[in-house]
């Protein structure tokens, strides 16, 4: 639920936040009791790279901290919900020299 809540100190999911999430995992098929819909959610939420509602600045901070704390410099990435496009995702990544980029991923199924 932390991926859906408004803050890490809250255990409630607002109606607006839940409705936004539906856009990322739609369609909902009532004929299978929403099993595929919730399966898509569960599959993504279990991925270590997925961080849900994470702002661009927080993604950058996390990537910088991880990159700087590792003496073996390598690239790292996180995938998060797009803040500007419902149904879209963003892959934020840091390259071998510490340069951070954000690439929008369009979810054509949602």
Short mmCIF file of C-alpha atoms in Angstrom, two decimals:
data_model
loop_
_atom_site.label_atom_id
_atom_site.label_comp_id
_atom_site.label_asym_id
_atom_site.label_seq_id
_atom_site.Cartn_x
_atom_site.Cartn_y
_atom_site.Cartn_z
CA UNK A 1 0.00 0.00 0.00
CA UNK A 2 2.98 2.36 0.40
CA UNK A 3 3.15 2.57 -3.39
CA UNK A 4 -0.42 3.91 -3.46
CA UNK A 5 -0.61 6.09 -0.36
CA UNK A 6 -0.21 9.85 -0.39
CA UNK A 7 2.77 9.59 1.95
CA UNK A 8 4.88 6.91 3.59
CA UNK A 9 3.29 7.78 6.94
CA UNK A 10 -0.24 7.15 5.75
CA UNK A 11 -1.94 3.79 5.34
CA UNK A 12 -4.99 5.16 3.52
CA UNK A 13 -5.40 5.30 -0.25
CA UNK A 14 -7.50 8.20 -1.48
CA UNK A 15 -10.24 7.67 -4.03
CA UNK A 16 -8.45 9.97 -6.49
CA UNK A 17 -5.16 8.10 -6.09
CA UNK A 18 -6.85 4.72 -6.55
CA UNK A 19 -8.69 5.94 -9.66
CA UNK A 20 -5.41 7.18 -11.10
CA UNK A 21 -3.84 3.78 -10.53
CA UNK A 22 -6.67 2.09 -12.40
CA UNK A 23 -5.53 4.01 -15.49
CA UNK A 24 -2.12 2.36 -15.34
CA UNK A 25 -3.47 -1.19 -15.11
CA UNK A 26 -6.75 -1.06 -17.06
CA UNK A 27 -8.78 -2.62 -18.53
CA UNK A 28 -10.77 -4.20 -15.75
CA UNK A 29 -12.53 -7.35 -16.92
CA UNK A 30 -15.38 -8.32 -14.62
CA UNK A 31 -15.77 -11.68 -16.37
CA UNK A 32 -12.66 -12.99 -14.60
CA UNK A 33 -13.42 -11.23 -11.29
CA UNK A 34 -10.64 -8.71 -12.04
CA UNK A 35 -7.99 -11.41 -11.63
CA UNK A 36 -5.91 -10.17 -14.59
CA UNK A 37 -6.21 -6.55 -13.46
CA UNK A 38 -4.97 -7.26 -9.94
CA UNK A 39 -2.38 -9.69 -11.33
CA UNK A 40 -0.88 -6.88 -13.43
CA UNK A 41 -0.74 -4.66 -10.34
CA UNK A 42 0.84 -7.34 -8.17
CA UNK A 43 3.40 -8.26 -10.83
CA UNK A 44 4.66 -4.69 -11.12
CA UNK A 45 4.52 -3.90 -7.39
CA UNK A 46 6.76 -6.88 -6.64
CA UNK A 47 9.52 -5.64 -8.95
CA UNK A 48 12.48 -4.19 -7.02
CA UNK A 49 12.96 -1.44 -9.60
CA UNK A 50 9.40 -0.14 -9.34
CA UNK A 51 8.84 2.78 -6.96
CA UNK A 52 5.24 3.84 -7.66
CA UNK A 53 4.47 7.49 -6.97
CA UNK A 54 7.99 8.84 -6.73
CA UNK A 55 8.70 12.40 -7.81
CA UNK A 56 11.46 13.21 -10.28
CA UNK A 57 13.53 14.93 -7.60
CA UNK A 58 13.19 12.02 -5.16
CA UNK A 59 14.13 9.58 -7.93
CA UNK A 60 17.23 11.65 -8.67
CA UNK A 61 18.20 11.77 -5.00
CA UNK A 62 17.82 8.01 -4.60
CA UNK A 63 19.86 7.31 -7.72
CA UNK A 64 22.61 9.76 -6.70
CA UNK A 65 22.85 8.26 -3.22
CA UNK A 66 23.05 4.73 -4.59
CA UNK A 67 25.62 5.67 -7.24
CA UNK A 68 27.79 7.67 -4.84
CA UNK A 69 27.73 4.97 -2.16
CA UNK A 70 29.03 2.29 -4.51
CA UNK A 71 32.76 2.28 -5.32
CA UNK A 72 32.10 0.09 -8.38
CA UNK A 73 30.39 2.73 -10.54
CA UNK A 74 27.59 1.29 -12.61
CA UNK A 75 24.26 2.44 -13.99
CA UNK A 76 21.08 2.20 -11.93
CA UNK A 77 17.43 2.82 -12.70
CA UNK A 78 13.99 3.07 -11.15
CA UNK A 79 10.61 2.91 -12.83
CA UNK A 80 7.84 5.10 -11.47
CA UNK A 81 4.41 6.37 -12.39
CA UNK A 82 4.43 9.41 -14.67
CA UNK A 83 3.33 12.53 -12.83
CA UNK A 84 2.07 14.15 -16.02
CA UNK A 85 0.42 11.30 -17.93
CA UNK A 86 -2.04 8.80 -16.45
CA UNK A 87 -1.17 5.38 -17.79
CA UNK A 88 2.43 6.38 -18.42
CA UNK A 89 5.59 5.42 -16.63
CA UNK A 90 9.01 7.04 -16.35
CA UNK A 91 12.33 5.26 -16.19
CA UNK A 92 14.82 7.40 -14.28
CA UNK A 93 18.41 6.25 -14.59
CA UNK A 94 21.94 7.26 -13.78
CA UNK A 95 24.74 6.30 -16.16
CA UNK A 96 28.31 5.26 -15.49
CA UNK A 97 29.53 8.84 -15.12
CA UNK A 98 26.68 9.98 -12.85
CA UNK A 99 24.46 11.69 -15.44
CA UNK A 100 20.74 11.29 -14.70
CA UNK A 101 18.04 11.03 -17.36
CA UNK A 102 14.30 10.48 -17.32
CA UNK A 103 12.58 8.65 -20.18
CA UNK A 104 8.81 8.46 -20.50
CA UNK A 105 7.37 5.00 -21.18
CA UNK A 106 3.96 5.03 -22.79
CA UNK A 107 1.65 2.24 -21.63
CA UNK A 108 -0.42 1.49 -24.73
CA UNK A 109 -2.43 -1.20 -22.92
CA UNK A 110 -3.65 1.05 -20.11
#
